[in-house]
Tab-separated table of C-alpha atoms in Angstrom:
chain	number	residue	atom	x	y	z
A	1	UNK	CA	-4.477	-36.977	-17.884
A	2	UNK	CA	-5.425	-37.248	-14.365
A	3	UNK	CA	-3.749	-33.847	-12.021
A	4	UNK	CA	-2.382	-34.984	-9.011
A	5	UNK	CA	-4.504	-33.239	-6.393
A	6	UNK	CA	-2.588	-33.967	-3.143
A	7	UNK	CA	-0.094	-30.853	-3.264
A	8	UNK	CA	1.209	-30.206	0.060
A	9	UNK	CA	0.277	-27.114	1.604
A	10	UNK	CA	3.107	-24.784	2.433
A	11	UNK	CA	2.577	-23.277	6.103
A	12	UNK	CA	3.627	-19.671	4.727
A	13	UNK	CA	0.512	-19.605	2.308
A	14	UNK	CA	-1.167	-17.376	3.358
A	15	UNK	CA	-5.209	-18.037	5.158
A	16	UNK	CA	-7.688	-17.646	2.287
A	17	UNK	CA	-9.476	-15.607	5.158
A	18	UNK	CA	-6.950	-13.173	5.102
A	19	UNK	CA	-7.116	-12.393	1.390
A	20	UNK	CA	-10.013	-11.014	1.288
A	21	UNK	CA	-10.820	-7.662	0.264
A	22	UNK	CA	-13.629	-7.208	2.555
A	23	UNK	CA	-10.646	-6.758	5.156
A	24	UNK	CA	-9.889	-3.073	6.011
A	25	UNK	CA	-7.013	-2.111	9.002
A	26	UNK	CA	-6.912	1.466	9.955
A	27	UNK	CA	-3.612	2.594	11.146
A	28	UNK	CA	-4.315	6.211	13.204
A	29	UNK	CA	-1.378	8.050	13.038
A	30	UNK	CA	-0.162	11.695	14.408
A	31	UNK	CA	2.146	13.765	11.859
A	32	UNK	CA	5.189	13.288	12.821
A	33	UNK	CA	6.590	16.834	13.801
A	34	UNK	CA	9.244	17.664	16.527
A	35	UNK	CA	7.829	18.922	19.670
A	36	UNK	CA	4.139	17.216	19.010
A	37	UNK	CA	3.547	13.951	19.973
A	38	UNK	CA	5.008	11.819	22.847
A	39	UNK	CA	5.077	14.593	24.892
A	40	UNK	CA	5.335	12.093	28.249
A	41	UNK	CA	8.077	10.661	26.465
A	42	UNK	CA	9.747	13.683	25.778
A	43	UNK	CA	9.270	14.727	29.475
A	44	UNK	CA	12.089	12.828	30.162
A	45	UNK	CA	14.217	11.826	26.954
A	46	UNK	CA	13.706	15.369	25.192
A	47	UNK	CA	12.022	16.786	22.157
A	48	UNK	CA	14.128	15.317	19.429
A	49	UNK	CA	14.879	12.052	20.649
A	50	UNK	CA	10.959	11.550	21.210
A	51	UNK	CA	11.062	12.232	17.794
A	52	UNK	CA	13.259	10.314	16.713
A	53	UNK	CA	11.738	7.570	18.054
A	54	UNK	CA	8.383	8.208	17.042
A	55	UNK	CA	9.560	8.193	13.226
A	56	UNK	CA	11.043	4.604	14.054
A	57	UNK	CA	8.115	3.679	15.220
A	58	UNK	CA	6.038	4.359	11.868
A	59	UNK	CA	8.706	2.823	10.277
A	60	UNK	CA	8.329	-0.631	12.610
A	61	UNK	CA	4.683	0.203	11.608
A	62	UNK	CA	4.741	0.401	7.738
A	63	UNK	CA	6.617	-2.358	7.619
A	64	UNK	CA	4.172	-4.886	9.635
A	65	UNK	CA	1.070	-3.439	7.737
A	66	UNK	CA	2.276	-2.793	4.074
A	67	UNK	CA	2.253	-6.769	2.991
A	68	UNK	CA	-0.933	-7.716	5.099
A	69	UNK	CA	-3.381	-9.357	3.027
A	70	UNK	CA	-6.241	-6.487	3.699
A	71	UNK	CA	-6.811	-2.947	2.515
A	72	UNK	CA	-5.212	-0.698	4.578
A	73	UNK	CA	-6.057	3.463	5.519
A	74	UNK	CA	-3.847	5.438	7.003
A	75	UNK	CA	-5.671	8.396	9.011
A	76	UNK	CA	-3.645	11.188	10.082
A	77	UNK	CA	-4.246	13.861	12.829
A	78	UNK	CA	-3.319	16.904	11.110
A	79	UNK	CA	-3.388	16.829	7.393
A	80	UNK	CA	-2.774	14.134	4.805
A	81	UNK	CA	0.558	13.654	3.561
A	82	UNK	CA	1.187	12.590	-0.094
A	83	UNK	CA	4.713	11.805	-0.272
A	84	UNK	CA	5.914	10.364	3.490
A	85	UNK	CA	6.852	6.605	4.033
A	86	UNK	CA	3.016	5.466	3.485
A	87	UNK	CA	2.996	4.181	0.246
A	88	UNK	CA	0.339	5.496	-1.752
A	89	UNK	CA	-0.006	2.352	-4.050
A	90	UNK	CA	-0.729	0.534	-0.494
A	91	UNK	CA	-1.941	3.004	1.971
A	92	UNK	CA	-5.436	5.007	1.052
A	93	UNK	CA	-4.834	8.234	3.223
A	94	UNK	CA	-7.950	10.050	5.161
A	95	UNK	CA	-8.092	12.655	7.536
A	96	UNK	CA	-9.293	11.914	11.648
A	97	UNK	CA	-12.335	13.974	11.768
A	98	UNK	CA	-14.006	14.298	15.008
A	99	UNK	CA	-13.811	16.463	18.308
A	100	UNK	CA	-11.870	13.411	20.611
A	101	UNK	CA	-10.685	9.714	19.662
A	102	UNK	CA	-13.470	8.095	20.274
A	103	UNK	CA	-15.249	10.190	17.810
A	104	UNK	CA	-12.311	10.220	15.315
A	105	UNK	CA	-12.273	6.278	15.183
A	106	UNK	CA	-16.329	5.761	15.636
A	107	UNK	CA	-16.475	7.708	12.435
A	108	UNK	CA	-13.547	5.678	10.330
A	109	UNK	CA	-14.981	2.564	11.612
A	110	UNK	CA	-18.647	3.541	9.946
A	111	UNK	CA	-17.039	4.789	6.670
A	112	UNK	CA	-15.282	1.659	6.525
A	113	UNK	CA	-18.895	-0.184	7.269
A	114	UNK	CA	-20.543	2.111	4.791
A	115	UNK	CA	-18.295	1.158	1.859
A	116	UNK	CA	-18.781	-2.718	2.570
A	117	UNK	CA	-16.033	-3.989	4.512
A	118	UNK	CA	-17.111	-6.889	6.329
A	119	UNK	CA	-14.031	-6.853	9.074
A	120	UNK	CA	-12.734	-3.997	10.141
A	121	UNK	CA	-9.022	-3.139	12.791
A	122	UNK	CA	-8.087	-0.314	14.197
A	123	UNK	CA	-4.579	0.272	15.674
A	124	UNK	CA	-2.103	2.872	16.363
A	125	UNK	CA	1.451	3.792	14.626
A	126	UNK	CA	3.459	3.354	17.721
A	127	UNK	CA	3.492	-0.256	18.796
A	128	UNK	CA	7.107	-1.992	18.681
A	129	UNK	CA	5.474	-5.182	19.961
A	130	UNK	CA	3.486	-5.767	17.208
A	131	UNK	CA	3.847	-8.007	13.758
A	132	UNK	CA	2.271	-8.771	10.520
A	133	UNK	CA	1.280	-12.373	12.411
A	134	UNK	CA	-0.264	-10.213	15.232
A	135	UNK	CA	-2.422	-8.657	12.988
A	136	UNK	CA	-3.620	-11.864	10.564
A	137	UNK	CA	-4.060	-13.670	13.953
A	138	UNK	CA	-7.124	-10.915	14.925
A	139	UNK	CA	-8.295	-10.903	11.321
A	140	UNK	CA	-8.929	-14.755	11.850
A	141	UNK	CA	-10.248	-14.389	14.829
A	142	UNK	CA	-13.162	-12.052	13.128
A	143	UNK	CA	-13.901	-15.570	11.777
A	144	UNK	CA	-15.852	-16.955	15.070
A	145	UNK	CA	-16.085	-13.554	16.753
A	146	UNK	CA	-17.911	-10.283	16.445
A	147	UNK	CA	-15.508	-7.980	17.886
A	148	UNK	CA	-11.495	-8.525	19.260
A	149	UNK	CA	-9.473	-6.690	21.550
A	150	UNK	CA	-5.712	-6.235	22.404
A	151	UNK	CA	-5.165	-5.179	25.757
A	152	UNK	CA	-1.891	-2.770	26.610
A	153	UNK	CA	-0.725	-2.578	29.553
A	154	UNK	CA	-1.261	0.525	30.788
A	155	UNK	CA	-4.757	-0.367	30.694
A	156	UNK	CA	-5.867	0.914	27.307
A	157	UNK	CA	-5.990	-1.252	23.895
A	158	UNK	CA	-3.899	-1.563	20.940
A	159	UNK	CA	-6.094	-2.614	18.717
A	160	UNK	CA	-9.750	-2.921	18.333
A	161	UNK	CA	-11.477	-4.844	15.729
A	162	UNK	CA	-15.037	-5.303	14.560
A	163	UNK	CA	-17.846	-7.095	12.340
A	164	UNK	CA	-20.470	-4.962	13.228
A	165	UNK	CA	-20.251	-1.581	14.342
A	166	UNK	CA	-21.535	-0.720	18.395
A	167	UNK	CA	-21.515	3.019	18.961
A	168	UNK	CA	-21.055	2.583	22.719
A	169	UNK	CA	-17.198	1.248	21.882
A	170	UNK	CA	-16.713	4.842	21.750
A	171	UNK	CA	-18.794	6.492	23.964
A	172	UNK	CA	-18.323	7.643	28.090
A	173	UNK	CA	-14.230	6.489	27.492
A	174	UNK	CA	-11.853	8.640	29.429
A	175	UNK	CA	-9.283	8.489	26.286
A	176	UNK	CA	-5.897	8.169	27.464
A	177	UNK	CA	-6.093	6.461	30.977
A	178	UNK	CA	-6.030	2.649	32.607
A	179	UNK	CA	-10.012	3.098	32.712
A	180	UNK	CA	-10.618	2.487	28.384
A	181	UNK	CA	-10.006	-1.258	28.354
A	182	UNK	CA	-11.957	-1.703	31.593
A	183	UNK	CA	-14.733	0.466	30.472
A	184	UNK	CA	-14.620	-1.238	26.702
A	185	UNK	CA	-14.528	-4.868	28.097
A	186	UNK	CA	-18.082	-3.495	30.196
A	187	UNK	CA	-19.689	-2.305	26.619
A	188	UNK	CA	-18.733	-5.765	25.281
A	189	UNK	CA	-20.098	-8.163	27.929
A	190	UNK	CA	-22.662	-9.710	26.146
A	191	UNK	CA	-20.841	-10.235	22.528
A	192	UNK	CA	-18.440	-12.835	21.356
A	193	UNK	CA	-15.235	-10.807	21.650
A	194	UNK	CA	-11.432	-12.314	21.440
A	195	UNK	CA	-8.923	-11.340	23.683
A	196	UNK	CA	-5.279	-11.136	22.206
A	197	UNK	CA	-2.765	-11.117	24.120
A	198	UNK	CA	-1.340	-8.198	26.666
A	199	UNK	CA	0.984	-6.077	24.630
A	200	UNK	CA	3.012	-2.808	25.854
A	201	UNK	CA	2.831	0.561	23.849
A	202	UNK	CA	5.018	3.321	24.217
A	203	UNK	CA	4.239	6.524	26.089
A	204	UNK	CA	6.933	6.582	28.805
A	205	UNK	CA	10.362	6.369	29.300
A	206	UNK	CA	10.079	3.433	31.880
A	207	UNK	CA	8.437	1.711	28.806
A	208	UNK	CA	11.214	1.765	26.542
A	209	UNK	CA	14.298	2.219	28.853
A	210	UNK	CA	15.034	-1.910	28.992
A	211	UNK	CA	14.781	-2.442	25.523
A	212	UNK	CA	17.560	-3.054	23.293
A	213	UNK	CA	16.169	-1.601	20.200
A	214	UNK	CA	15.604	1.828	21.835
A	215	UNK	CA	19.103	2.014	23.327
A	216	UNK	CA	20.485	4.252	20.519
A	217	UNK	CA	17.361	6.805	21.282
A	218	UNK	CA	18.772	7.311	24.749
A	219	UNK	CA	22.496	7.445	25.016
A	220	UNK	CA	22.197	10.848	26.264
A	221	UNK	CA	19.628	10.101	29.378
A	222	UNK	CA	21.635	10.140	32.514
A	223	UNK	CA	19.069	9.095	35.444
């Protein structure tokens, strides 16, 4: 009996590129505790409602990373928690180790190398404009480049990925300021290297304040 071989491909299938287990994403995460983290944020909307909209956050988080076709790591600032909203059937859970971030993620990204994974993403937990597409796009575009890059706004990155790890990613970076992207674009000159495109993270009120999903965060601000 002769198959019939022509089956049409359905668009949501996902890439075979994608679902592979030599995929890792690191998701760097801060415990989430009231008064800790987001403290420019809480300059000006408060301690709890930074809070509160850190935790939504994670949760806008979880649920773009927990179906991506790739294993995924949480790594947490402070200690590992077993029983939170990362999933322990889908999220291994390590500790940041390291005296600043660059150190923290230069040391995930070569335990990640060390047990075989062949492309490797880092990103934060605090990224409303990001999806699960987002994410498969810079997986793909490991395919034809060494290393990818999404640039924030502020001047920073939200994500960083990698086929081979360069230790000067992580090197001479003034963490936290509009120099890192600037600075990490220099280090990556003469690599292939995709650019995604410019995405806004959240560390100030002026970031969040014209954006619908945030309104019920800030019904108390009064500027």
């Amino acid at each position: 009996m002769l198959q019939n071989n022509k089956a049409v491909r359905d668009e949501k299938v996902i890439d075979f590129t994608l679902a592979n287990s030599n995929n890792l994403l690191l998701i760097f995460t801060r415990n989430p505790e009231i008064g800790k983290g987001k403290r420019r944020l809480a300059a000006t909307v408060g301690d709890q409602a930074a809070f509160d909209i850190y935790k939504f956050l994670l949760d806008h988080t979880v649920a773009i990373t927990k179906n991506l076709y790739a294993e995924k790591e949480v790594y947490y600032s402070e200690e590992i928690w077993e029983n939170d909203i990362w999933d322990n059937q889908k999220f291994g859970k390590k500790l940041q180790v390291g005296e600043d971030l660059g150190v923290r993620m230069a040391n995930a990204f070569q335990q990640g190398f060390q047990n075989e994974y062949q492309k490797i993403i880092i990103i934060g937990s605090d990224m409303l404009d990001l999806s699960q597409e987002d994410l498969e796009e810079a997986f793909k575009s490991l395919e034809k480049n060494d290393f990818v890059v999404g640039p924030a706004e502020d001047g920073g990155y939200y994500l960083l990925g990698m086929k081979k790890f360069l230790p000067a990613l992580f090197k001479n970076k003034t963490w936290g300021t509009e120099t890192v992207l600037k600075d990490t674009l220099a280090d990556l000159k003469n690599e292939t290297t995709a650019l995604l495109e410019t995405r806004n993270d959240v560390d100030y009120y002026e970031d969040i304040k014209d954006i619908d999903d945030f309104a019920p965060f800030l019904k108390h601000i009064k500027l």
